Amino acid sequence: MTHSQSPIFLQEVYKNYGKVRALQGVNLEVQPGEIFGFLGPNGSGKTTTIRCMLDLIRPASGTLRVLGLDPQKSPTEVRARCGYLPGELHLDESVSVADSLRLLNRLRSPQADWKIITAMAERLDLNLKLPIKSLSKGNKQKIGIVQALMHHPTLLLMDEPTSGLDPLIQQEVYQLLREAQQDGSTVFFSSHILSEVQEIAGRVAIIRRGKIIEIAETNALINRSFRRIRIAFKSPCEVDPIKSVPGVTVENSDGSSAITLRVEGEMDGLIKALAAYPVRDLEIVKPTLEEIFLAYYQNGNGEA
Amino acid sequence: MKTILNDTLRRSRYLILGWGIGFGLLALYIILFYDSLAEQQVLLDQLIQAFPRELIAFFGNIEFFTTPEGYLTMELFSYLPIILGILAVGQGAAVISAAEENGTLDILLAHPLPRRSFFLGRFAGMALNLAGIVFLIWLGCVIALNWSSIPLTAIELGRPFLSLWAFLTAFAAFATFLSQLLPSQAGASLTAAFILVVSYILNSMANIDDRLADVVKFSPYTYFQGGDALRGLNLNWLLGLIGAIILFGGLALWRFQQRDLRIGGEGGWETLVSLLSLRKTKSIS
């Protein structure tokens, strides 16, 4: 498989809105069958990237391929094989849930089996008979999820998929995405909820101000990042020598009998320094993706 | 395209019935009232002669008020284009921009539906909405003819309504085109409505000021035939209006296929106000 035949392939993609540079040379490749998380704060370019993939907007320059196709040249072919959940889902409020799904289903050929739709709605606790205008944001989001998944797309593009959903339904959506992956679909979803990316994404890209600043396996990203270490001493000690170890900063100190450190890079220097201390307990805590994400922003990683 | 067309017609059924039946009943009442007025022909002629010329100008050629043509011109065709025209420009500007601004366009066009098919479905739906309203008004007139002495057939009565539909749809198509150029549906509606009203005033004033004769050739209102069509339809003018529908519709489609879709919430009245007040808006997400 060449790069351009990957489910998603972007090379030096630029997009401007007037003077606002929304995408500044985005490079991204997603492999078949993976669940890929796309992380970034509001306004970082996540939605713009996804909308370019479906030819809802056009990049100013660069190469963009979805399922090996150029979305500008073959928009309907791309969309036929994709399921899309927009970040802000708006539906015709004058109809029922069932009628809305019927309309969207009629836009596809072949159409999805209605039994699949009802089964999925049941799993998400979505009442098909209700008028859309009576639904909460979360229940509308369920419609978006059903319509994105109902035709077993090759590629799922989901912009903030669990927005507005309660925790139980969120878990059901994660399960649906895992099942889609098992059925051979590739899942690309944006989020600023890092816990969900951590829970289901095999790989993750972080975008900031229209630039990809990191692409990594989710676990590798967590593992290679800083660690938080809590150390309890048998007796009060002088901890200044520990503070001077390269890559070590003190986050919290409970007198001189316990200390919480943040360690970046190799652990070797710290372990050697601790050999001189009466250590009662030592706990290494891996950071959450959220902490890593914040670290990127606070440290200004990936800046031009 | 068929799915979008059916959806458009389904969503606008109450609009068609509301406007069509409302004006249809009014038209029925107006035609039934004709015989009573005709009996007062001498008095009415005297009354009309007493009107200021500037007022008469806005009703067209109403010196013949007591003839069926004159009566229908004054009572129906003098104001239908302007009232229904305002509705038409609103409908025209909404063809694409309404779904775009309320955010429903994203989800529809994320399906394997070419932009061309979506546009044509919505545009044809808009043209059929206007045809439905005009048809119901015509139907009201035709029903009333059964109890009126107006010597017109249903087909003769249909001619000005055909011209009315073409005029309304041409203005709606113009508004659709504007909606693809301007940043908001509201801006397109207001601009098209402004041109409609100016055109109406120009043509009215031309009735009392011959110097405007050359200017009104460029006014779209000139090519609406109204009561004059009862005596015979000017096919060139009708085809001209249909040509304008195709031209503006085609330009709007071309522009729609070229441009980025706005994200839901962009381009409403706030955008217009923002532009007018020269404030900057950002559109990044």
PDB file of C-alpha atoms in Angstrom, chain A residues 232-239 256-258 277-280:
ATOM      1  CA  ALA A 232       8.251   8.669  51.367  1.00  0.00           C
ATOM      2  CA  PHE A 233      11.342   8.645  53.570  1.00  0.00           C
ATOM      3  CA  LYS A 234      11.808   6.665  56.768  1.00  0.00           C
ATOM      4  CA  SER A 235      12.979   9.821  58.511  1.00  0.00           C
ATOM      5  CA  PRO A 236      13.190  13.524  57.632  1.00  0.00           C
ATOM      6  CA  CYS A 237      16.010  14.204  55.189  1.00  0.00           C
ATOM      7  CA  GLU A 238      17.684  17.056  53.395  1.00  0.00           C
ATOM      8  CA  VAL A 239      16.253  16.883  49.835  1.00  0.00           C
ATOM      9  CA  SER A 256      11.172  16.601  54.642  1.00  0.00           C
ATOM     10  CA  SER A 257       9.607  13.124  55.045  1.00  0.00           C
ATOM     11  CA  ALA A 258       7.715  12.933  51.728  1.00  0.00           C
ATOM     12  CA  TYR A 277      18.390   8.184  51.199  1.00  0.00           C
ATOM     13  CA  PRO A 278      16.338   5.987  53.580  1.00  0.00           C
ATOM     14  CA  VAL A 279      13.405   5.421  51.229  1.00  0.00           C
ATOM     15  CA  ARG A 280      10.295   3.893  52.833  1.00  0.00           C
TER      16      ARG A 280
END
